C-alpha positions as CSV (number, residue, x, y, z in Angstrom):
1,X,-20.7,30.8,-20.4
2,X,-18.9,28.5,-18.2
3,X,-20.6,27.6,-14.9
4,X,-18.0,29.3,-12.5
5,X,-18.5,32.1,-14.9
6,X,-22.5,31.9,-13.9
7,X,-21.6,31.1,-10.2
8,X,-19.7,34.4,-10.2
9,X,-22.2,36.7,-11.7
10,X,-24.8,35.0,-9.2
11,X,-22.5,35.8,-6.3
12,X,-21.7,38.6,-7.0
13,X,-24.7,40.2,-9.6
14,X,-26.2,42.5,-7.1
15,X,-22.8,44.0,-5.6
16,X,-24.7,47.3,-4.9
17,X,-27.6,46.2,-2.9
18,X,-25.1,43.6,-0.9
19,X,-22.8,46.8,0.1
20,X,-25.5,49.0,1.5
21,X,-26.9,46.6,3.1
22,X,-23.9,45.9,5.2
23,X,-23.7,49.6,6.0
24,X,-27.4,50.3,6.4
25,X,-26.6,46.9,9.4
26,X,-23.8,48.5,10.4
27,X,-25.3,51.9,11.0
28,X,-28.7,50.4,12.7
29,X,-26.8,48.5,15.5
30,X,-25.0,51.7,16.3
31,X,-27.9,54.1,16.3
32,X,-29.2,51.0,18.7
33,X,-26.2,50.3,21.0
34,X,-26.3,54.8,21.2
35,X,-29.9,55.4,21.2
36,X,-29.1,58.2,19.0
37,X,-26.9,59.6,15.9
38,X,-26.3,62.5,18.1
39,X,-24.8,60.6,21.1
40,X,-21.9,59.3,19.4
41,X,-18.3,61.1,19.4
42,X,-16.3,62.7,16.3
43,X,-14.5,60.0,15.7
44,X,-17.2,57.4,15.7
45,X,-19.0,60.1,13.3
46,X,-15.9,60.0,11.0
47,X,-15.4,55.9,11.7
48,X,-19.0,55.8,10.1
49,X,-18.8,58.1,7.1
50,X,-15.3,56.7,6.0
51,X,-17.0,53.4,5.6
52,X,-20.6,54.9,4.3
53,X,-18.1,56.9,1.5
54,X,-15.9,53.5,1.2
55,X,-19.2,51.4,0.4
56,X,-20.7,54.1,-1.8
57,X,-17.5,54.1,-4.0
58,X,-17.7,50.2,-4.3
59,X,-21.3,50.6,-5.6
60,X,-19.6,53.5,-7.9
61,X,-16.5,52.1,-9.3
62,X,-16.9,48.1,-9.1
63,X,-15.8,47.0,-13.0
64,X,-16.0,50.7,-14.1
65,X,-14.0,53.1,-15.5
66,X,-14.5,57.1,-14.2
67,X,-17.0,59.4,-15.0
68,X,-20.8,60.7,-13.8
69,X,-19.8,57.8,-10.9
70,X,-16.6,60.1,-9.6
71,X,-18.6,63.3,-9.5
72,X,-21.4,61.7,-7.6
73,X,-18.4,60.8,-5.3
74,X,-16.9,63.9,-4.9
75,X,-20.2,66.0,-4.7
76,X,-20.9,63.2,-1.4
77,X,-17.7,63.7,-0.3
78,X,-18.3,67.5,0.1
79,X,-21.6,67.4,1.2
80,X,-20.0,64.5,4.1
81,X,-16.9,66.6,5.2
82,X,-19.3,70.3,4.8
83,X,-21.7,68.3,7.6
84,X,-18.9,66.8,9.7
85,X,-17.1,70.3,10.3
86,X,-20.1,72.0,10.6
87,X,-18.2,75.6,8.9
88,X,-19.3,79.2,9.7
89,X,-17.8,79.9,6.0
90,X,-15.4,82.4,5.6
91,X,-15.3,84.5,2.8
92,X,-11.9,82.2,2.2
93,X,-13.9,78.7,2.7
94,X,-16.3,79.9,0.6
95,X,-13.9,80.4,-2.2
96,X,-12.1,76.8,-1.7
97,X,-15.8,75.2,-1.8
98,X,-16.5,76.8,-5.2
99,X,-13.3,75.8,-6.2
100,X,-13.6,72.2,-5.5
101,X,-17.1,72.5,-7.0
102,X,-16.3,74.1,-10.1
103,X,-12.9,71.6,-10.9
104,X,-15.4,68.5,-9.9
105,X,-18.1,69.8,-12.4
106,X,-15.4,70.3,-15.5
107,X,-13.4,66.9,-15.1
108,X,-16.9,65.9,-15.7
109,X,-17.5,68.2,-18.4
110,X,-13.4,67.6,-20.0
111,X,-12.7,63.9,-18.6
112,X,-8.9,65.0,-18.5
113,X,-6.4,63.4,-16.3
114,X,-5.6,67.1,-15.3
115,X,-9.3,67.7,-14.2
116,X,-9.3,64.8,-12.4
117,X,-6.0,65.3,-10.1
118,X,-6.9,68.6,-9.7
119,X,-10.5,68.0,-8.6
120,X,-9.1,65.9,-6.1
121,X,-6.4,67.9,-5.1
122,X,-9.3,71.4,-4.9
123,X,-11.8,69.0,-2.8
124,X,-8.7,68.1,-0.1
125,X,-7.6,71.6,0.4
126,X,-11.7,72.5,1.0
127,X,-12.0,70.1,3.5
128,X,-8.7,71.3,5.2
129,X,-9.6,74.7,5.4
130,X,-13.1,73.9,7.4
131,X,-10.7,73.0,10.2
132,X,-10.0,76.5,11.7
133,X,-11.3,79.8,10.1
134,X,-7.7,81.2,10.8
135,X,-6.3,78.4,8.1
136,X,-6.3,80.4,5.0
137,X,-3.2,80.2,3.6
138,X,-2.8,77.2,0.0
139,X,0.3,76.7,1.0
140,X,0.0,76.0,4.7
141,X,-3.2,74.0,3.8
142,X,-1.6,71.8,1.2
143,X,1.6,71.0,3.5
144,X,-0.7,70.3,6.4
145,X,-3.3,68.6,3.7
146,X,0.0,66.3,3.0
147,X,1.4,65.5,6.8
148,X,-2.2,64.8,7.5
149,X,-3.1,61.9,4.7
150,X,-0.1,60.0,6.3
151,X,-1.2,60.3,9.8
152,X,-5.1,59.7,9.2
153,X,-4.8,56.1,8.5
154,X,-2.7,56.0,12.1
155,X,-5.7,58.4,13.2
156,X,-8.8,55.8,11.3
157,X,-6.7,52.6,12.9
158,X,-6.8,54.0,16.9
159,X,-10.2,55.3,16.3
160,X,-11.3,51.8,15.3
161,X,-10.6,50.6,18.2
162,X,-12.3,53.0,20.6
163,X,-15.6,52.4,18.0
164,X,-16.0,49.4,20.5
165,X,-17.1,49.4,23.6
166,X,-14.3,49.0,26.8
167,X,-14.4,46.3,27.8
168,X,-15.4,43.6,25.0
169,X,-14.1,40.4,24.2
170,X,-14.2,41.6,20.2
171,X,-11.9,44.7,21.0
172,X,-9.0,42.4,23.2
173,X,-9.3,39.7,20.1
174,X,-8.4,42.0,17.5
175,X,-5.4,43.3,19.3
176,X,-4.0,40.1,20.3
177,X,-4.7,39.0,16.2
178,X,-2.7,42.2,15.4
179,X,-0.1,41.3,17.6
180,X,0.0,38.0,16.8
181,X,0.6,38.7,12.7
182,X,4.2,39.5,13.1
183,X,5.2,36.4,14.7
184,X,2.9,34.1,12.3
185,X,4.8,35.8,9.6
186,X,8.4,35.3,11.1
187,X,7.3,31.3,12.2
188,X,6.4,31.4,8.1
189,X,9.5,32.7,6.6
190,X,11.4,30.1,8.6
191,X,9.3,27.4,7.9
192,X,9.8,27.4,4.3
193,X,13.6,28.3,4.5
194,X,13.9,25.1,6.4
195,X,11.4,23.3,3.8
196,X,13.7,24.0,1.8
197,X,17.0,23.8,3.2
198,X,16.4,19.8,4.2
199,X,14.0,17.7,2.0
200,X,13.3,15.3,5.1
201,X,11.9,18.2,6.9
202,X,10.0,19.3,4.2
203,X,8.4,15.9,3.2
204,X,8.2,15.1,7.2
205,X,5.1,18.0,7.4
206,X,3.7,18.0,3.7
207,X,0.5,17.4,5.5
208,X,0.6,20.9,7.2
209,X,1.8,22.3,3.8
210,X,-1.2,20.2,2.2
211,X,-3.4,22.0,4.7
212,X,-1.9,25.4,4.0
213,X,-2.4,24.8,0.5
214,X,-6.5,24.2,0.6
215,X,-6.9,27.1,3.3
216,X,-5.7,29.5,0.9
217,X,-7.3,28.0,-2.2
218,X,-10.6,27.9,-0.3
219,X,-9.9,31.7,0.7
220,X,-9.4,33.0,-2.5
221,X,-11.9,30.9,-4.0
222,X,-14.4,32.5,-2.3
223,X,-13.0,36.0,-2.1
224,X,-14.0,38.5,-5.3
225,X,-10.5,40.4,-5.3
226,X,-11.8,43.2,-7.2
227,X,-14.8,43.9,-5.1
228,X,-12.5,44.0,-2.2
229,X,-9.5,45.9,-3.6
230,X,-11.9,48.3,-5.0
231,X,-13.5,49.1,-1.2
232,X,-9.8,49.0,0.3
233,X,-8.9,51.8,-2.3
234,X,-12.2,53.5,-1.5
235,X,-11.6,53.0,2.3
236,X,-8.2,54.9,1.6
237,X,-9.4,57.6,-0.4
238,X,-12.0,58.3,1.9
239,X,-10.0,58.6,5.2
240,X,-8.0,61.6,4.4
241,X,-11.4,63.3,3.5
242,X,-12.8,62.8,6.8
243,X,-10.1,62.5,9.5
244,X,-8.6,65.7,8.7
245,X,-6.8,67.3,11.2
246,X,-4.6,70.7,11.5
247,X,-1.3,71.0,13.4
248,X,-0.9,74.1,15.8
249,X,2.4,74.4,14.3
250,X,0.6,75.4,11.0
251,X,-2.0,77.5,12.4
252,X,0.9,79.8,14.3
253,X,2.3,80.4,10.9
254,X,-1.0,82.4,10.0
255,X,0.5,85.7,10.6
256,X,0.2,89.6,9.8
257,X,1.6,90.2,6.5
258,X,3.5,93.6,8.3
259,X,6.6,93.6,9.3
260,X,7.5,95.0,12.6
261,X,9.8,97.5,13.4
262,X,12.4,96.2,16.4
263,X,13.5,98.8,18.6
264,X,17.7,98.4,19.6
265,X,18.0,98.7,23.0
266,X,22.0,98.8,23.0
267,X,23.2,102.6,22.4
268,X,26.3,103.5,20.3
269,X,26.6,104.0,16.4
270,X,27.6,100.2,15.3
271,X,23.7,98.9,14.6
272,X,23.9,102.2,11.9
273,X,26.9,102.0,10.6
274,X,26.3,98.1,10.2
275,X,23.0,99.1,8.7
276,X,24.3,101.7,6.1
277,X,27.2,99.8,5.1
278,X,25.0,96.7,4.7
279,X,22.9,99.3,2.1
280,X,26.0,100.1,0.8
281,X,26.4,97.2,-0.1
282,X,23.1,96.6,-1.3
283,X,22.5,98.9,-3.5
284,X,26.2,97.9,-5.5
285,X,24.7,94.5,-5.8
286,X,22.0,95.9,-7.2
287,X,23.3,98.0,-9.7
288,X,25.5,95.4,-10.6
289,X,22.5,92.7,-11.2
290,X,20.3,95.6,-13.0
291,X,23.8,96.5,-15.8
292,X,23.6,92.4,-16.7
293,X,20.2,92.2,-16.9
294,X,19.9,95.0,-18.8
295,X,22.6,93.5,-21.1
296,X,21.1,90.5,-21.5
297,X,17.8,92.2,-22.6
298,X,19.2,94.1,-25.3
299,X,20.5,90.9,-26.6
300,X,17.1,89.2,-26.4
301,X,15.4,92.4,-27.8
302,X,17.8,92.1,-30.7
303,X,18.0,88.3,-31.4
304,X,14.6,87.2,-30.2
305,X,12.4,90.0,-30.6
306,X,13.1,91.8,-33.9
307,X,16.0,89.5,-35.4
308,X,14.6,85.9,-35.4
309,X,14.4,84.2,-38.8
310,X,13.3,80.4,-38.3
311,X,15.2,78.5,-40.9
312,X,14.0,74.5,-40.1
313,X,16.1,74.1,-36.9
314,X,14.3,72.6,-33.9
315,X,13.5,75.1,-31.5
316,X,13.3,73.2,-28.0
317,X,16.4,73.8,-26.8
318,X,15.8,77.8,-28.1
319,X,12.6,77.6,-25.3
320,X,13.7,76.0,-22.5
321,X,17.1,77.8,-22.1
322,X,15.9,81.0,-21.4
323,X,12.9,79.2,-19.4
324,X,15.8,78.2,-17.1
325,X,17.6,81.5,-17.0
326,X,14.0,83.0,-16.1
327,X,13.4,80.8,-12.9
328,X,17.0,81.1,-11.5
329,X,16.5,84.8,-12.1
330,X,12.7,85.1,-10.1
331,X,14.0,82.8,-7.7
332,X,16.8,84.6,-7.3
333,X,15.6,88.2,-7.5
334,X,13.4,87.2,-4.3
335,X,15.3,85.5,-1.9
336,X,18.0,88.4,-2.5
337,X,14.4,91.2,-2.0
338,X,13.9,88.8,1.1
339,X,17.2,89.4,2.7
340,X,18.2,92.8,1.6
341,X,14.3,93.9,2.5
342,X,14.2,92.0,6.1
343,X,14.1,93.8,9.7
344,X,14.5,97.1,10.1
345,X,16.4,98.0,6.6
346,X,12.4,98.7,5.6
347,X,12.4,101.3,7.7
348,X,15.7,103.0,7.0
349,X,15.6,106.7,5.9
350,X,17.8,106.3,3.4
351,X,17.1,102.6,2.0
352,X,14.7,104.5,-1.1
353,X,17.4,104.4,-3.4
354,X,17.9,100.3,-3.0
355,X,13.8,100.5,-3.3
356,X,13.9,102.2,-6.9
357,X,16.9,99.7,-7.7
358,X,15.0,96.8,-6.3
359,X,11.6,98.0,-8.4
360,X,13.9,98.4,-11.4
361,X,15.6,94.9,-11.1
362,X,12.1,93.5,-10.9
363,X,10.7,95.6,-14.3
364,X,13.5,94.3,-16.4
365,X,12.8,91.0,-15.2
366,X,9.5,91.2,-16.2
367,X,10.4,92.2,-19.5
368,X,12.4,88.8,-19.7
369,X,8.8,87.3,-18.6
370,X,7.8,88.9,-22.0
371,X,10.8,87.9,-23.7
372,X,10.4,83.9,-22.8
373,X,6.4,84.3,-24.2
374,X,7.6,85.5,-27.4
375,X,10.1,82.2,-27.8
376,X,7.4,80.1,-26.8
377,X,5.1,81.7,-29.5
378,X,7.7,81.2,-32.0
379,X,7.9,77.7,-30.6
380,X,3.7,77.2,-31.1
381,X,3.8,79.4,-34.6
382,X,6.0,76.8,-36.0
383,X,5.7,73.7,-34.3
384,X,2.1,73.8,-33.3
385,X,0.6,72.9,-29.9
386,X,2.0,70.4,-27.3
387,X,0.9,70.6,-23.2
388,X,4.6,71.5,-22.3
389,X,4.0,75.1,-24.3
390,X,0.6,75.6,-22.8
391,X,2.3,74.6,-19.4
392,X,4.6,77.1,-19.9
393,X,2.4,80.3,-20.5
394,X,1.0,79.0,-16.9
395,X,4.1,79.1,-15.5
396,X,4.9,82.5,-17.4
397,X,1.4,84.0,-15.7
398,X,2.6,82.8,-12.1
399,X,6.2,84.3,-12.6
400,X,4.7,87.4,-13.5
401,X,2.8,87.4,-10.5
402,X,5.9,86.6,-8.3
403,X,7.4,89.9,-9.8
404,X,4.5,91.8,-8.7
405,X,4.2,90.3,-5.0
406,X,7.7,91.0,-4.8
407,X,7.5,94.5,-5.8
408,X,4.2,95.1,-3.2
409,X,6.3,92.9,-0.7
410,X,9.1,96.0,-0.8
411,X,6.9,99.1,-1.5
412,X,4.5,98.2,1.3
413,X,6.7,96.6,3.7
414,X,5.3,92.9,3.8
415,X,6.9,89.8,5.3
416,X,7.6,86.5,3.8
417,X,4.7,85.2,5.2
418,X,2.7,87.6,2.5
419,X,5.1,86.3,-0.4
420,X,4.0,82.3,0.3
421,X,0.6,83.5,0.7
422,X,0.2,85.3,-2.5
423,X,2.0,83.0,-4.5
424,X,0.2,80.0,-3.8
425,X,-3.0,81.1,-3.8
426,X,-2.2,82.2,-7.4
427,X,-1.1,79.0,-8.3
428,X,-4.1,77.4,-6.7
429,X,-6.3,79.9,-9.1
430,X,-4.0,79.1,-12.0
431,X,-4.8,75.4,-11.5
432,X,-8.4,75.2,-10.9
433,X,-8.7,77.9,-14.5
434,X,-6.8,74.9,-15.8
435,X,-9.4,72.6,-15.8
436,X,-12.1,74.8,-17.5
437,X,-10.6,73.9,-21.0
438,X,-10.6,70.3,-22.7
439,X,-6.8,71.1,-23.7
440,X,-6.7,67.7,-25.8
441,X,-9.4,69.0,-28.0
442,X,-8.2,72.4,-28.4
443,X,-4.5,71.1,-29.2
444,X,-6.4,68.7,-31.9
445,X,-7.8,71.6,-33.5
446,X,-5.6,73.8,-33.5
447,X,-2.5,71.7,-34.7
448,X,-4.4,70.6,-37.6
449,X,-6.2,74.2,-38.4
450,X,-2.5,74.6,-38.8
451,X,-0.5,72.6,-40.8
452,X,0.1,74.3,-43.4
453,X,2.2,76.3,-41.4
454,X,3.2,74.3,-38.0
455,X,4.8,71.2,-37.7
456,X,2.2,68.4,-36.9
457,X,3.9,65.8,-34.4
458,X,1.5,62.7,-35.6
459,X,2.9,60.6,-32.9
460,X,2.0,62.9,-30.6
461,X,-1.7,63.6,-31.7
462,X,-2.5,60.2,-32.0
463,X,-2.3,59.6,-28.1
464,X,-4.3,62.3,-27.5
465,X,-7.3,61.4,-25.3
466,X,-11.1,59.6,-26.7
467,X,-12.3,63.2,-26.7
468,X,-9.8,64.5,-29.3
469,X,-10.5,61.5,-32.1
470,X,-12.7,63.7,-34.0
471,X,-11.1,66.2,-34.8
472,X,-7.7,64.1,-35.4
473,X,-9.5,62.2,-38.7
474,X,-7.6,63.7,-41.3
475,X,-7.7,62.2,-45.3
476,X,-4.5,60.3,-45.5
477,X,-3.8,62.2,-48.8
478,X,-3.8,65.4,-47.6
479,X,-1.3,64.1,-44.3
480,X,0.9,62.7,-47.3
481,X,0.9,66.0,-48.7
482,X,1.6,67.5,-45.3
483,X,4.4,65.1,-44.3
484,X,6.6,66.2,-48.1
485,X,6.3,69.5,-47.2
486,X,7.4,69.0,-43.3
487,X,10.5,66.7,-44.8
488,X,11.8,69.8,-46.7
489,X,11.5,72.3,-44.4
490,X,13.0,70.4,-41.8
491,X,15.7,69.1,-44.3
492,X,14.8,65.6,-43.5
493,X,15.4,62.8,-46.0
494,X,12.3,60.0,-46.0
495,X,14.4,57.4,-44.5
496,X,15.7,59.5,-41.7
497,X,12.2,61.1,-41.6
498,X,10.2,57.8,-40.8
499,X,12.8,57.0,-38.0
500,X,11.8,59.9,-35.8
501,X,8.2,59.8,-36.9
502,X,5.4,58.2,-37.8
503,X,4.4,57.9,-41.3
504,X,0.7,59.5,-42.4
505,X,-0.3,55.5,-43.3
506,X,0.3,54.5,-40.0
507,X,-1.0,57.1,-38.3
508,X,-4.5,56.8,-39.9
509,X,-4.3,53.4,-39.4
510,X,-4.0,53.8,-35.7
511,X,-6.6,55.7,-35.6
512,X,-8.7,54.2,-37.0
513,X,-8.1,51.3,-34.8
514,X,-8.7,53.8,-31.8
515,X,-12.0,55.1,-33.0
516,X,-13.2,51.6,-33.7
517,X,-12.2,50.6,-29.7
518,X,-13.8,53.8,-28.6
519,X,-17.4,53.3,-30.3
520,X,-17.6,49.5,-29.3
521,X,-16.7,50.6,-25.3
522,X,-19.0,53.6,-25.5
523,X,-21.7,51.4,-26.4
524,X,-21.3,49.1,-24.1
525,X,-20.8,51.0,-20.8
526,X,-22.8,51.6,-17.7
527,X,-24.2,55.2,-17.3
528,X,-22.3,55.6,-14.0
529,X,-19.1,56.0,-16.8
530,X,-20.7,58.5,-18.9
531,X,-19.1,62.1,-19.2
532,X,-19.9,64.9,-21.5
533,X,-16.4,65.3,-23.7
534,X,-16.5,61.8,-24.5
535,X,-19.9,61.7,-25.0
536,X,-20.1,64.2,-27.8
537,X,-16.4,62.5,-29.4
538,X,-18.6,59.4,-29.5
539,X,-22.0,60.8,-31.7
540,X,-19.8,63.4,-33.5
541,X,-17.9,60.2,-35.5
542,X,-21.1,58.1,-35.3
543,X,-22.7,61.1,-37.4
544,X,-19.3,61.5,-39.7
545,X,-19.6,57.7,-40.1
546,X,-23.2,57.6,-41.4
């Protein structure tokens, strides 16, 4: 080992005990200059946690990849913004905090990339909802959750400032350096355009650019980038966490679900007949929409459900089209519901026909729900597994519970406010079930349980995550065998074949090399990276090796 190499480690061995040290400091002299915890504002509360959380994910994260160190994180992080808020917890707070519990505890359990977004995304919207016990609402929480990350760093900067006292020479300092930066960078620019525009110049003050030169060796000579990049991405995950803050605008959009009948205070028979012939023409929309649909369902039933015969063509294109057909039609069944179904048309006498028209447009389209699940079956029967199929059975399960919003939005008289309400919240749900399943591992098995019949997509398997590589050993011989039988039925011949795909060899080769990378790291990493899907990958081949 080189000696900067041992004058590194010595600097910066203990990186840990150095960091909460400087925050334990830091925290001391404030509970000194405020006599008490108690005493100080909001603001200072949230100045101090952001840079408690930003130390602790230093101590966490320094040189290490994610795992038992990001649930620690996120379990201080709730227990952080859960004491800073201080909630009465709603029935619907209690539901986001098991939620962001749950999602935390399986990107543990799964180490997925989806676990781990989604964790993050579950913990945000928690934290959110602690500001007002009226903010209920995924979708109001998640666009306010957004305009708020943006503004908190604003928010974190100001209240930096005020941490200080008045009137101190530090505070005045630290403005003028901030306002001084723009025109040291300007003087800068210039500087070197001229440096370079006249070589008399520029060889005239080569001892300033000689002194520029050491400074900034000498500055990043004894700077450790990663320690401090790692505390500045800290610092900025941490700040939305704990300078959350909710817009009135958001909280007036927390309405009834009802909608309220307006009483015309202008007499004569125009309002009615504008309102009858606007049913009028309503309901001929209607019937019209419900014909085509119909149409186009007896085609599906025909060609999809009872007629398809798979004969070795690729069947993405036979997926997705009707995938598209399906969201223009939901989209568009309720923004038409929304406008034929808005005011006081929900209270006309004789709007029940358009209801049963409306209720049958929606049934048909959720037998076009039905009819898209059956061509992605078709599409997993015989080409096995992929996250884009699985994707779109969750997509498929929040359709269907568009359709049925819609239809309760009509029959009960709702607003839109209900429709965004229901809708995202489902989608919330849908996400956070997403994480309870190591979908890597299951598309391993699966694909594989099924070759015989499916296609396996080798290229595809073999970037599968660490906690698949188990079960994607296959003998070489049998994937030889598997590969003939998949170049006939797909009428492939071997040349054209290995274009498009990898060859069995190849792929076991890559594995192999995989596996082999996996072991050494597992071995070598610090517990703070350990997680439970990789953890059983890693002594389920160590046991298939001995």
């Amino acid at each position: 080992m080189s000696v900067r190499c041992r004058g590194f480690l010595v600097r910066y061995g203990h990186v840990s005990l150095k960091m909460a040290e400087l925050t334990l400091n830091l925290i001391y002299h404030v509970l000194i200059r405020n006599q008490s915890y108690m005493n100080l504002t909001i603001n200072q509360k949230r100045i101090l946690l952001s840079l408690l959380s930003a130390t602790f994910f230093v101590a966490l994260f320094y040189r290490k990849d994610w795992g038992t160190n990001l649930f620690i994180f996120q379990i201080l992080s709730i227990g952080g913004i859960t004491y800073l808020f201080k909630p009465s917890f709603t029935k619907r707070q209690k539901f986001f905090l098991l939620a962001a519990i749950l999602t935390v505890v399986f990107a543990l359990i799964h180490h997925s990339l989806l676990a781990f977004f989604i964790s993050i995304l579950t913990v945000t919207i928690y934290g959110s909802s602690l500001l007002d016990h009226k903010f209920q609402s995924v979708h109001l929480i998640f666009t306010n959750m957004v305009r708020n990350s943006i503004r908190s760093y604003f928010a974190w900067t100001k209240a930096l400032f005020n941490f200080l006292p008045a009137n101190t020479r530090t505070k005045s300092v630290m403005k003028k350096a901030l306002l001084f930066i723009v025109p040291l960078l300007v003087l800068a620019v210039f500087f070197l355009m001229y440096a370079a525009g006249n070589p008399s110049f520029g060889s005239a003050l080569v001892f300033f650019i000689d002194g520029f030169e050491w400074l900034y060796n000498t500055f990043w000579e004894h700077l450790n980038l990663i320690m401090f990049f790692t505390f500045m991405a800290g610092l900025l995950v941490s700040i939305p966490f704990y300078f959350l803050n909710v817009s009135d605008y958001f909280l007036k959009q927390e309405m009834d679900d009802g909608i309220l009948r307006r009483v015309k205070t202008k007499s004569g028979g125009f309002r009615i007949t504008g309102l009858r012939l606007e049913l009028q023409l309503a309901e001929f929309t209607m019937i019209g929409l419900n014909i085509m649909l119909a149409l186009l369902l007896v085609f599906e039933i025909k060609d999809v459900w009872f007629g398809f015969e798979w004969n070795g063509q690729y069947l993405k294109s036979f997926v997705h089209e009707g995938m598209h057909v399906l969201l223009c039609t939901i989209i568009i069944s309720m923004a038409v519901s929304l406008y034929l179904f808005r005011g006081n048309q929900n209270f006309y006498s004789k709007s029940f026909r358009l209801k049963k028209l409306t209720f049958w447009w929606l049934g048909l389209n959720a037998i076009l729900v039905l009819s898209v699940a059956i061509r992605d079956f078709y599409y997993i029967y015989y080409f096995a597994l992929a996250y884009m199929r699985i994707v779109l059975l969750f997509c498929l399960a929040a359709t269907t519970i568009g359709l049925w919003s819609v239809y309760t939005k009509v029959k009960h008289t709702k607003n839109g406010t209900y429709l965004w309400r229901i809708n995202s919240l489902s989608i919330f749900i849908l996400l956070v079930i997403s994480t309870f399943f190591n979908w890597d591992t299951i598309i391993a098995k699966y694909n594989f349980s099924n070759k015989e019949r499916a296609f396996v997509h080798l290229d595809y398997l073999s970037e599968l995550s660490n906690a698949a590589l188990p079960y994607l050993r296959v003998d070489s011989l049998e994937l030889n065998k598997v590969e003939i039988v998949q170049r006939k039925r797909l009428g492939e011949s071997r040349s054209s074949y290995s274009r498009k795909y990898i060859s069995a060899d190849n792929y076991a080769e890559h594995l192999e090399y995989r596996i082999n990378r996996f072991t050494d790291r597992w071995e070598k990493q610090h517990w703070l990276e350990w997680n439970l899907a990789e953890s059983k990958a890693y002594h389920k081949l160590k046991k298939e090796n001995q």
